[in-house]
Amino acid sequence: MSTVTEADVTRQVIEYLSKKGYSKTESMLRLESANQDVEGRPISTRAEETGGVKYSKAFGLMERWIEESLDIYKPDLRRLSWPVFVYSFLNLVSDFFPRDGRNFFSTFKIRFDREHADDVRALEPVSLPEHVSSNDIAKLYRSAKYRVTISQVAFYNLIQFLESKEKEGGAVIVGVIQSNLNVVTVDRAADDQHSLARVLNRARAIEEFPAEDEGIPGHNPGSAVDRSSTVLTRLKLGPMPMEVDLMSDVRAELEDEDVKHPPVAGHSSLAQHFEQRIKREESEDAPTRNELQLPPSVARDVAMEVQKVKEDRDRFKVEGRSGGIGPGISVTMFTFHNTYDRCLLRPSVLQIPADNRPSINCLDFSEDNLLVAAGMSESYIRVWSLDGKALPSAVPPGSTEQPPSASRRLIGHSGPVYAVSFSPSIASSNPLAPSTNSKHLLSCSADKSVRLWSLETWTCLVVYKGHDHPVWDVTWGPFGLYFVTGSLDKTCRLWRTDHIEDLRMFVGHDKDVDTVCFHPNSAYIFTGSSDKTVRMWAVANGYPVRMFTGHTGNVSSLACSPSGKILASADDAGTIILWDLGPGKLKKRMRGHGKGGVWSLSWSVESTVLASSGADGTVRIWDIAVPNDANGQGRVIGEGGAGQKIDGNAAQMQAVAVAGTKKKGKDVVVTSDQISAFPTKKSPVYKVRFTRQNLIVAGGAYLL
């Protein structure tokens, strides 16, 4: 007589329930027979494997196997650790194991303190089921599946191991992955990001970084919306076309200049240079002026375009690194020093009052290279003349007008000033042409307002109100009519100087919008946020067209290349990322800045070199064309060596590395695409800017 097993009985019962139509009971029995609950999680069969013991044992099992696996697979496999850790912790708390949850969190959190510091800090207070439903970060994780892209071989090896260790905790991890993760497996041959060369370089890396789309539910790299479609919005990245009348006027002026000042031998004439490099006509790859409702050009626009042609022809050419030798770039540094109750300007040194040691929040240089403005924590703005001459004023001298001075104070805000921005301008050597100097200054503040200041009368012209919280950043558009702001209220707003209210509101970030910038053709704007993402928006309709993820810190600075094809973004962790706007893909990462992050970015005219500055007191020059994984992940150097210029060659970087080992402090990884670095002695560098002739100016405050 044959023996009836428990499996046979279960199968017969399931068949009976199916015939009778008891579908719900049937499904419950199927789950129980497979040792899974209604949410697909494995049911513990032993008492000692419930609660925190179960998850701690399982997570430790997975971590040990990952660390013992081949080096080329570790970077990919480690990407799974964070989401498995979070969802295991949230499961513990939701299942009423508060003590086990705290023990689990405190035991394993140290592994993620560096890369996911903000989320770790936000999840730490969670200890009860009601906390899971009220905590913003917990709700975000529970409401969507965490996306991870991993190579097929690495993932299949992990699953095979977990299945072989089902009783020891493997089933627990498999259940967490099935219920909460969206694992996208890729073939190395089909995906350049997971090619063998990239995997080997990541295995040698000292620090790890998340993938572009890691953690974003249903998101594809570059896509501005959370959907599975891989079709991206077509962008118009070409230059804004000139008006026909403006083009003919500029051509006529340039021909007159060529007659008065013929070009030297070997140089093209201004008219020829304009036709070859500057002239902008309508094309399918460019937006139209009607889309942005730009005003008709005036005589000042003609004078500015003529001067742009002159500077472009005669500029210092910067073509990136050639044969391992970087271009001979130097930096003019303006340092703000404290003096007592007076403001003086000396060569390369700006003096500010020392009353209570007023602190500088922001700096900006005018594009005509004549002015610099600083926004203060004490709610005012001070503007200096860079050449030390008295600032001009359109107000006739009188009882209310202060005597001529090399600096001016602008008072009006009722909170700290967080950003200042000069209107577009250009230096002109023709006294008979209309003035092309900067005429206006924008400022934003903790008082939730944006102010427009006249640089002729030194008064406030307009106060723009619309944000509900402090405004972190403000910047002019390339043509001077529009400007854009970012705020603590998680929004970015587009303004026009002749309208008191904002024209558009761009909503999508989960946290503060910390930094904003325009595309060179003014058809798009970029926003960087504390949610570690960068978004690209169309000005014409307000729609999001790209989203870039991959930063490990708050995004602190943005700059779009003059070519309009590459975006540079930087974060407070010291990393700079280049994005290819067309396909919406990460181009490369660049590292070299120390603690405190990167505060300013600026491109050369050719879009081949990037300058950056930050809290570590350095200005760094980067080669865009050199892939930073060509020779590995770069060298490790110390943060020492203040005041010494560092060129991007092996000998000098090695010397700095040796010198850095003599000092205590954290090491800094410098990728191979750094051309040179210019350290200051004790001055965090707030602003760096390439001029139109490829010279670099920078500014910072000396720390006592």
XYZ file of C-alpha atoms in Angstrom:
704
model
C 0.000 0.000 0.000
C 1.411 3.376 -1.041
C 2.178 6.022 1.618
C 0.262 9.291 1.440
C 2.577 12.244 2.110
C 1.672 15.651 3.510
C 2.377 17.166 0.092
C -0.173 14.836 -1.509
C -2.821 15.818 1.017
C -2.134 19.525 0.451
C -2.350 19.068 -3.310
C -5.690 17.228 -3.052
C -7.129 19.908 -0.764
C -6.036 22.654 -3.165
C -7.685 20.806 -6.080
C -10.912 20.444 -4.068
C -10.967 24.164 -3.162
C -10.333 25.062 -6.799
C -13.256 22.924 -8.021
C -15.610 24.421 -5.452
C -14.582 27.990 -6.340
C -13.033 28.890 -2.975
C -10.310 30.945 -4.678
C -9.341 33.081 -1.678
C -8.938 30.082 0.614
C -7.032 28.295 -2.128
C -4.555 31.150 -2.535
C -4.011 31.361 1.235
C -3.290 27.636 1.420
C -0.856 27.869 -1.490
C 1.075 30.651 0.284
C 1.155 28.772 3.586
C 2.341 25.626 1.867
C 5.149 27.632 0.301
C 6.086 29.090 3.714
C 5.011 32.621 2.692
C 2.553 35.089 4.202
C -0.006 37.164 2.279
C 2.683 39.736 1.365
C 5.009 37.047 -0.012
C 7.385 37.063 2.957
C 8.636 33.709 4.302
C 6.943 32.347 7.418
C 9.311 31.433 10.222
C 9.085 27.782 11.193
C 11.241 28.073 14.291
C 10.673 30.387 17.248
C 14.313 31.447 17.434
C 14.062 32.829 13.880
C 11.308 35.361 14.532
C 11.737 39.099 14.915
C 15.161 40.683 14.999
C 16.992 37.364 15.263
C 15.618 36.316 11.900
C 16.539 39.523 10.041
C 19.896 39.989 11.764
C 20.947 36.451 10.963
C 19.785 36.730 7.350
C 21.326 40.161 6.692
C 24.622 39.101 8.256
C 24.632 36.002 6.045
C 24.209 38.098 2.897
C 26.836 40.666 3.928
C 29.452 38.000 4.661
C 28.884 36.322 1.307
C 29.147 39.635 -0.563
C 32.444 40.514 1.126
C 33.833 37.054 0.316
C 32.757 37.171 -3.334
C 35.033 38.105 -6.247
C 36.241 41.707 -6.251
C 34.755 42.473 -9.657
C 31.254 41.658 -8.356
C 31.449 43.440 -4.990
C 30.502 46.970 -6.204
C 27.340 45.632 -7.844
C 26.373 43.334 -4.988
C 26.907 46.041 -2.371
C 24.196 48.081 -4.095
C 21.672 45.576 -2.728
C 22.763 45.986 0.885
C 21.173 49.387 1.497
C 17.622 48.643 0.288
C 17.624 45.214 1.973
C 18.756 46.880 5.207
C 16.015 49.549 5.026
C 13.158 47.208 4.182
C 14.264 44.657 6.804
C 14.273 47.393 9.429
C 10.865 48.718 8.376
C 9.445 45.174 8.411
C 10.703 44.685 11.961
C 9.121 47.917 13.174
C 5.850 47.260 11.341
C 5.668 43.759 12.874
C 5.866 45.206 16.427
C 9.474 44.357 17.207
C 10.685 47.813 18.361
C 13.607 46.579 20.451
C 14.784 44.157 17.794
C 14.374 46.918 15.207
C 16.603 49.318 17.163
C 19.227 46.630 17.715
C 19.202 45.706 14.027
C 19.477 49.364 12.981
C 22.325 50.210 15.365
C 24.241 47.034 14.447
C 24.315 47.561 10.681
C 23.815 51.311 10.102
C 27.524 52.187 10.296
C 28.048 50.590 6.889
C 25.739 53.206 5.300
C 26.578 56.347 7.295
C 28.725 57.786 4.511
C 26.679 57.200 1.389
C 23.153 57.478 2.861
C 23.771 59.792 5.815
C 20.562 61.805 5.390
C 18.294 58.765 5.127
C 19.999 57.051 8.066
C 19.463 60.158 10.169
C 15.807 60.370 9.114
C 15.068 56.683 9.828
C 16.833 56.506 13.191
C 13.853 57.809 15.273
C 11.483 55.216 13.750
C 10.612 52.640 16.405
C 6.819 52.075 16.245
C 4.423 51.087 13.450
C 2.800 54.534 13.547
C 6.219 56.084 12.914
C 6.467 54.127 9.673
C 3.238 55.708 8.442
C 4.223 59.237 9.516
C 7.949 59.399 8.679
C 8.471 60.921 5.202
C 11.455 58.733 4.295
C 9.810 55.563 5.584
C 6.658 56.332 3.599
C 8.729 56.941 0.473
C 10.382 53.525 0.735
C 7.184 51.668 1.637
C 5.179 53.262 -1.172
C 7.464 52.169 -4.022
C 9.942 49.503 -5.017
C 13.632 50.395 -4.870
C 15.276 50.111 -8.282
C 18.742 48.557 -8.552
C 20.654 47.818 -11.757
C 23.081 44.908 -11.427
C 24.959 42.569 -13.748
C 23.241 39.267 -14.490
C 26.080 37.042 -13.312
C 26.432 38.778 -9.943
C 22.706 38.700 -9.213
C 22.197 35.088 -10.274
C 25.125 33.997 -8.121
C 23.586 35.767 -5.121
C 20.157 34.197 -5.633
C 21.716 30.767 -6.072
C 23.583 31.180 -2.784
C 20.493 32.410 -0.902
C 18.437 29.493 -2.165
C 21.125 27.081 -1.008
C 20.992 28.703 2.461
C 17.195 28.823 2.700
C 17.044 27.532 6.296
C 19.909 29.757 7.487
C 18.185 32.983 6.417
C 18.443 32.975 2.648
C 14.672 32.735 2.273
C 14.255 35.906 4.338
C 16.476 37.933 1.991
C 14.815 36.473 -1.091
C 11.452 37.517 0.329
C 12.650 41.072 0.970
C 14.060 41.342 -2.567
C 10.919 39.948 -4.176
C 8.572 42.207 -2.213
C 10.451 45.500 -2.191
C 13.102 45.676 -4.908
C 12.913 46.175 -8.652
C 16.130 44.477 -9.728
C 17.118 45.221 -13.326
C 19.723 42.765 -14.586
C 21.921 43.779 -17.516
C 24.374 41.985 -19.756
C 27.878 43.442 -19.744
C 28.159 43.280 -23.514
C 24.946 45.271 -23.987
C 25.550 47.988 -21.380
C 28.709 50.107 -21.351
C 28.187 51.005 -17.688
C 28.566 47.319 -16.817
C 31.369 46.447 -19.219
C 34.287 44.475 -17.825
C 36.545 47.550 -17.870
C 34.033 49.599 -15.872
C 33.498 46.765 -13.390
C 37.245 46.382 -12.832
C 37.652 50.141 -12.304
C 34.828 50.203 -9.767
C 36.426 47.259 -7.984
C 39.644 49.293 -7.630
C 37.801 52.412 -6.485
C 38.339 53.635 -2.956
C 34.837 55.114 -2.760
C 31.603 53.814 -4.232
C 28.791 55.764 -5.855
C 25.209 54.821 -6.688
C 24.102 54.245 -10.264
C 22.313 57.015 -12.153
C 18.838 55.614 -11.599
C 19.338 53.739 -8.345
C 16.434 53.974 -5.927
C 14.079 55.840 -8.265
C 10.891 53.793 -8.793
C 10.288 52.985 -12.453
C 12.842 55.566 -13.565
C 15.087 55.350 -16.616
C 18.290 57.430 -16.767
C 17.457 60.950 -17.935
C 13.688 60.457 -17.935
C 11.880 63.321 -16.216
C 8.907 61.212 -15.159
C 8.565 57.962 -13.253
C 7.519 55.623 -16.029
C 8.846 52.573 -17.763
C 9.015 54.177 -21.208
C 12.529 54.683 -22.542
C 11.472 57.442 -24.964
C 12.961 60.808 -23.963
C 11.707 64.245 -24.909
C 13.577 65.646 -27.910
C 15.607 68.675 -26.898
C 16.533 71.803 -28.841
C 20.047 72.468 -27.614
C 21.268 74.717 -30.435
C 21.961 78.444 -29.926
C 19.099 80.921 -30.009
C 18.941 82.396 -33.560
C 19.605 86.083 -34.077
C 16.997 88.442 -35.392
C 17.505 89.254 -39.077
C 17.813 92.988 -38.377
C 20.235 92.399 -35.509
C 22.383 90.142 -37.688
C 22.619 92.706 -40.489
C 23.404 95.530 -38.033
C 26.171 93.498 -36.371
C 27.659 92.547 -39.736
C 27.701 96.199 -40.828
C 29.397 97.310 -37.582
C 32.034 94.596 -37.909
C 32.805 95.551 -41.495
C 33.313 99.164 -40.360
C 35.664 97.940 -37.615
C 37.659 95.919 -40.151
C 38.101 99.032 -42.279
C 39.269 101.113 -39.300
C 41.423 98.386 -37.779
C 42.494 95.809 -40.403
C 43.382 92.366 -38.975
C 47.042 91.443 -38.575
C 48.588 88.843 -40.827
C 47.380 85.347 -40.072
C 44.176 86.480 -38.350
C 40.699 86.467 -39.846
C 38.723 89.684 -40.038
C 35.895 90.312 -37.576
C 33.305 89.893 -40.320
C 34.829 86.567 -41.382
C 34.967 85.327 -37.796
C 31.328 86.301 -37.321
C 30.248 84.348 -40.393
C 32.278 81.288 -39.461
C 31.706 80.950 -35.696
C 29.213 83.382 -34.218
C 26.336 83.887 -36.651
C 23.248 82.081 -35.413
C 20.458 81.157 -37.805
C 17.259 79.180 -37.327
C 17.570 75.391 -37.364
C 15.641 72.328 -36.222
C 18.023 71.939 -33.291
C 17.398 75.453 -31.962
C 14.400 77.117 -30.278
C 12.718 80.165 -31.797
C 12.574 83.625 -30.306
C 8.780 83.504 -30.444
C 8.707 80.540 -28.055
C 10.303 82.656 -25.321
C 8.706 85.995 -26.248
C 11.991 87.866 -26.253
C 11.770 91.627 -26.862
C 13.139 93.190 -30.082
C 16.819 94.069 -30.075
C 18.062 97.606 -29.385
C 21.311 99.479 -30.008
C 22.840 98.062 -26.804
C 22.327 94.520 -28.124
C 24.209 95.412 -31.312
C 27.112 96.819 -29.315
C 27.230 93.691 -27.100
C 27.230 91.299 -30.064
C 30.021 93.266 -31.764
C 32.134 93.118 -28.621
C 31.448 89.372 -28.253
C 32.858 88.780 -31.741
C 35.992 90.754 -30.888
C 36.594 88.877 -27.649
C 35.872 85.489 -29.215
C 38.399 86.058 -31.989
C 41.124 87.361 -29.702
C 40.535 85.073 -26.718
C 43.115 82.809 -25.138
C 42.467 79.376 -26.676
C 41.891 76.557 -24.182
C 41.675 73.192 -25.905
C 42.113 70.865 -22.920
C 45.019 68.592 -22.172
C 47.415 67.711 -24.980
C 49.919 64.896 -24.554
C 49.342 64.809 -20.805
C 50.167 68.520 -20.362
C 47.378 70.854 -19.297
C 46.855 74.363 -20.674
C 48.660 77.214 -18.956
C 45.696 78.578 -17.010
C 46.117 81.004 -14.133
C 43.590 82.427 -11.673
C 43.109 85.979 -10.409
C 41.928 85.605 -6.811
C 40.120 88.338 -4.884
C 40.224 87.753 -1.132
C 37.969 89.526 1.359
C 39.750 90.570 4.549
C 38.378 92.210 7.669
C 39.336 95.799 8.519
C 37.813 98.107 11.088
C 34.848 100.213 9.933
C 36.078 101.042 6.451
C 36.227 99.510 3.000
C 39.410 99.598 0.928
C 40.438 97.863 -2.272
C 43.985 96.683 -2.782
C 45.408 94.514 -5.546
C 43.822 91.077 -5.177
C 42.526 91.975 -1.697
C 39.076 93.347 -0.839
C 38.654 94.846 2.615
C 35.312 94.633 4.435
C 34.203 96.060 7.791
C 35.157 94.074 10.858
C 32.150 95.039 13.009
C 31.067 91.709 14.514
C 33.020 90.045 11.701
C 30.252 90.270 9.061
C 29.958 86.970 7.255
C 29.732 86.615 3.482
C 27.158 84.169 2.130
C 27.680 84.648 -1.621
C 29.675 86.445 -4.315
C 29.214 87.338 -7.969
C 31.415 89.057 -10.552
C 29.912 91.167 -13.320
C 30.566 89.947 -16.864
C 32.196 93.283 -17.770
C 34.846 92.513 -15.098
C 34.275 95.828 -13.332
C 32.229 94.910 -10.233
C 31.936 92.301 -7.513
C 28.982 91.976 -5.126
C 28.769 90.143 -1.803
C 25.607 89.132 0.041
C 25.954 89.292 3.812
C 24.383 87.429 6.717
C 23.658 90.869 8.163
C 20.955 91.415 5.480
C 22.779 93.855 3.223
C 24.741 93.737 -0.039
C 28.036 95.439 -0.752
C 29.276 96.169 -4.273
C 32.931 96.959 -5.020
C 34.724 98.360 -8.042
C 37.395 95.854 -9.030
C 39.768 98.511 -10.332
C 39.501 100.587 -7.151
C 37.906 103.562 -8.875
C 34.837 105.362 -7.538
C 31.557 103.771 -8.573
C 29.555 105.966 -10.955
C 26.123 107.243 -9.966
C 23.329 108.777 -12.043
C 22.061 110.673 -9.001
C 23.437 114.227 -8.847
C 25.470 115.034 -5.724
C 23.307 116.332 -2.912
C 22.382 115.898 0.712
C 21.018 112.382 0.161
C 23.796 111.142 -2.122
C 26.940 109.750 -0.483
C 30.375 110.941 -1.684
C 32.042 108.977 -4.526
C 33.387 105.684 -3.209
C 34.862 102.413 -4.488
C 32.058 100.473 -2.771
C 28.341 100.822 -2.112
C 25.996 99.315 0.443
C 22.548 98.183 -0.677
C 20.110 97.928 2.240
C 16.570 96.602 2.008
C 16.415 92.914 2.873
C 15.296 91.886 6.359
C 17.151 88.569 6.420
C 20.469 87.074 5.350
C 21.230 87.446 1.630
C 21.890 84.048 0.049
C 22.596 84.859 -3.620
C 23.383 87.842 -5.864
C 23.497 87.987 -9.657
C 24.615 90.738 -12.063
C 22.634 91.333 -15.242
C 24.342 90.266 -18.516
C 27.043 92.686 -19.663
C 30.335 92.894 -21.519
C 33.337 95.190 -21.387
C 33.474 97.672 -24.280
C 36.421 99.779 -25.418
C 34.303 102.016 -27.665
C 33.222 105.132 -25.735
C 30.892 106.188 -28.558
C 28.861 102.960 -28.496
C 25.919 102.445 -26.106
C 26.955 101.328 -22.633
C 27.248 97.559 -22.299
C 28.056 97.547 -18.582
C 25.903 95.754 -16.034
C 22.929 97.926 -15.071
C 21.078 95.762 -12.547
C 21.686 93.371 -9.688
C 19.351 90.678 -8.341
C 19.444 89.419 -4.753
C 17.472 86.834 -2.774
C 17.121 86.445 0.948
C 15.774 84.582 3.958
C 12.979 87.172 4.006
C 11.355 85.176 1.121
C 11.814 88.025 -1.367
C 13.892 88.816 -4.448
C 15.035 92.402 -5.047
C 16.078 94.163 -8.256
C 18.662 96.908 -7.692
C 19.750 99.694 -10.036
C 23.524 100.042 -10.417
C 23.050 103.573 -11.705
C 21.032 105.058 -8.842
C 22.035 102.378 -6.256
C 18.454 101.915 -5.143
C 15.957 99.061 -5.034
C 13.616 99.157 -8.032
C 11.324 96.155 -7.437
C 10.585 93.612 -4.690
C 9.366 90.270 -6.059
C 7.340 88.108 -3.668
C 5.912 84.654 -4.280
C 7.981 82.060 -2.443
C 6.655 80.811 0.897
C 10.082 80.197 2.431
C 13.646 81.553 2.179
C 14.998 81.888 -1.375
C 18.341 80.126 -1.777
C 19.416 81.069 -5.294
C 18.704 83.536 -8.106
C 20.290 83.940 -11.543
C 19.701 85.946 -14.711
C 18.830 84.398 -18.052
C 21.344 84.762 -20.909
C 19.383 87.623 -22.514
C 18.671 89.570 -19.339
C 14.875 89.734 -19.375
C 14.071 86.559 -17.433
C 15.472 85.279 -14.161
C 14.889 82.169 -12.090
C 14.843 81.426 -8.349
C 15.039 78.348 -6.098
C 13.654 78.102 -2.590
C 13.192 76.104 0.592
C 9.544 75.661 -0.469
C 10.767 72.951 -2.945
C 9.860 75.059 -5.988
C 11.695 76.894 -8.733
C 10.039 79.967 -10.236
C 10.528 81.820 -13.497
C 10.225 85.625 -13.387
C 10.320 88.486 -15.847
C 11.684 91.831 -14.723
C 8.653 93.766 -15.998
C 6.151 91.495 -14.181
C 5.667 91.654 -10.421
C 4.474 88.031 -10.190
C 6.194 84.824 -11.253
C 5.395 83.472 -14.727
C 5.884 79.781 -14.031
C 6.338 77.488 -11.068
C 8.395 74.306 -11.501
C 7.368 71.646 -8.970
C 8.817 68.156 -8.625
C 11.674 68.108 -6.125
C 11.138 66.395 -2.769
C 13.336 68.871 -0.864
C 14.790 72.380 -1.175
C 15.790 73.731 -4.570
C 19.306 74.866 -3.661
C 20.769 75.980 -6.991
C 19.453 77.019 -10.413
C 20.878 77.918 -13.821
C 19.809 78.582 -17.432
C 20.692 76.765 -20.618
C 22.740 79.070 -22.942
C 19.821 79.360 -25.373
C 17.428 80.292 -22.523
C 14.936 77.585 -23.568
C 15.619 75.401 -20.521
C 16.460 75.788 -16.854
C 18.184 73.389 -14.468
C 17.471 72.903 -10.774
C 19.587 71.130 -8.153
C 18.106 69.993 -4.875
C 18.782 68.563 -1.438
C 16.973 65.440 -2.677
C 20.233 64.746 -4.584
C 18.651 65.059 -8.019
C 19.037 67.519 -10.890
C 16.044 68.334 -13.088
C 15.791 70.032 -16.466
C 12.659 72.036 -17.363
C 11.338 73.572 -20.577
C 10.766 77.312 -20.162
C 8.098 77.500 -22.879
C 5.607 75.139 -21.203
C 7.036 74.402 -17.761
C 7.288 70.650 -18.385
C 10.143 68.529 -16.985
C 12.269 67.060 -19.780
C 15.154 65.370 -17.941
C 16.025 64.132 -14.471
C 19.548 63.180 -13.403
C 20.308 61.035 -10.354
C 23.610 59.810 -8.974
C 24.785 62.407 -6.447
C 25.509 61.236 -2.909
C 25.187 64.702 -1.384
C 23.024 67.795 -1.713
C 23.457 69.406 -5.132
C 25.288 72.682 -4.516
C 26.193 74.096 -7.938
C 25.191 73.842 -11.613
C 26.686 75.113 -14.876
C 25.743 74.339 -18.483
C 28.470 74.358 -21.117
C 28.477 77.149 -23.756
C 27.960 74.448 -26.377
C 24.657 73.639 -24.669
C 25.273 69.886 -24.725
C 26.816 69.110 -21.321
C 25.665 69.980 -17.807
C 28.042 70.023 -14.841
C 26.605 69.513 -11.369
C 28.415 69.391 -8.037
C 27.445 68.390 -4.510
C 28.469 69.049 -0.930
C 30.329 65.729 -0.869
C 32.920 67.181 -3.267
C 31.912 65.272 -6.421
C 31.367 66.842 -9.855
C 29.265 64.964 -12.408
C 29.024 65.696 -16.137
C 25.737 64.863 -17.894
C 25.172 64.412 -21.614
C 21.891 66.276 -22.085
C 20.780 64.624 -25.346
C 20.538 61.023 -24.135
C 20.222 62.127 -20.501
C 23.177 59.965 -19.443
C 25.955 60.376 -16.922
C 29.153 61.213 -18.816
C 31.659 60.916 -15.959
C 32.430 61.777 -12.335
C 35.310 63.988 -11.247
C 36.753 64.044 -7.745
C 39.414 66.131 -6.089
C 37.724 68.640 -3.772
C 37.966 68.005 -0.056
C 35.446 68.336 2.721
C 32.728 70.977 2.537
C 31.732 70.507 -1.077
C 31.877 72.431 -4.353
C 30.307 75.903 -4.395
C 30.888 77.207 -7.923
C 31.413 75.906 -11.467
C 32.346 77.675 -14.712
C 33.098 76.565 -18.292
C 35.697 77.728 -20.768
C 34.406 79.265 -24.010
C 35.226 76.082 -25.958
C 33.393 73.825 -23.435
C 36.579 71.744 -23.108
C 37.705 72.836 -19.619
C 35.760 73.255 -16.372
C 36.782 75.327 -13.351
C 35.464 74.598 -9.863
C 35.889 76.053 -6.396
C 34.665 75.224 -2.933
C 34.963 75.017 0.810
C 38.376 73.312 0.711
C 39.932 76.620 -0.385
C 40.966 75.513 -3.872
C 40.228 76.356 -7.483
C 40.525 73.248 -9.654
C 40.758 72.903 -13.434
C 39.314 69.841 -15.157
C 39.742 68.339 -18.620
C 36.357 67.371 -20.031
C 37.629 65.144 -22.846
C 39.789 62.815 -20.724
C 37.796 59.852 -19.341
C 38.607 59.584 -15.644
C 38.646 55.805 -15.763
C 41.321 55.727 -18.444
C 44.061 55.244 -15.862
C 42.052 53.948 -12.945
C 40.168 55.960 -10.364
C 42.851 58.576 -9.696
C 45.397 59.114 -6.970
C 44.886 59.578 -3.256
C 46.383 62.773 -1.888
C 46.147 64.532 1.459
C 44.300 67.730 2.079
C 47.545 69.505 2.937
C 49.692 71.614 0.639
C 47.869 74.931 1.011
C 49.296 77.622 -1.221
C 51.028 75.220 -3.617
C 49.849 74.910 -7.208
C 49.242 71.288 -8.179
C 49.456 70.290 -11.841
C 47.841 67.111 -13.075
C 51.029 65.138 -13.603
C 52.051 62.007 -11.789
C 55.284 63.318 -10.290
C 53.826 66.356 -8.594
C 50.681 64.599 -7.417
C 52.866 61.887 -5.904
C 54.943 64.552 -4.136
C 51.815 66.072 -2.689
C 50.665 62.609 -1.625
C 53.928 62.053 0.266
C 53.658 65.489 1.887
C 50.050 64.814 2.784
C 50.977 61.671 4.739
C 52.877 63.812 7.232
C 49.681 65.552 8.304
C 46.665 64.208 10.023
C 43.444 64.433 8.078
C 41.249 62.684 5.625
C 42.667 61.640 2.274
C 41.130 62.961 -0.927
C 40.801 60.980 -4.146
C 41.771 63.005 -7.240
C 40.652 61.625 -10.590
C 43.007 61.646 -13.554
C 41.101 64.365 -15.431
C 42.193 67.123 -13.044
C 44.573 69.422 -14.908
C 45.677 71.569 -11.981
C 44.659 72.872 -8.574
C 45.240 76.296 -7.013
C 45.066 76.152 -3.200
C 44.591 79.281 -1.113
C 46.038 79.584 2.353
C 42.818 79.901 4.369
C 40.129 81.162 2.002
C 37.095 79.106 0.991
C 36.384 80.090 -2.624
C 32.761 81.197 -3.068
C 32.830 82.022 -6.775
C 34.884 81.115 -9.849
C 34.227 82.394 -13.360
C 35.750 82.081 -16.818
C 35.657 85.395 -18.682
C 34.801 85.482 -22.380
C 38.509 85.606 -23.113
C 39.153 82.445 -21.046
C 40.711 84.161 -18.056
C 39.618 83.015 -14.600
C 38.573 85.218 -11.687
C 37.693 83.846 -8.261
C 36.698 85.242 -4.904
C 36.614 84.083 -1.302
C 36.774 85.196 2.321
C 39.894 84.790 4.442
C 39.245 82.810 7.633
C 40.926 84.095 10.749
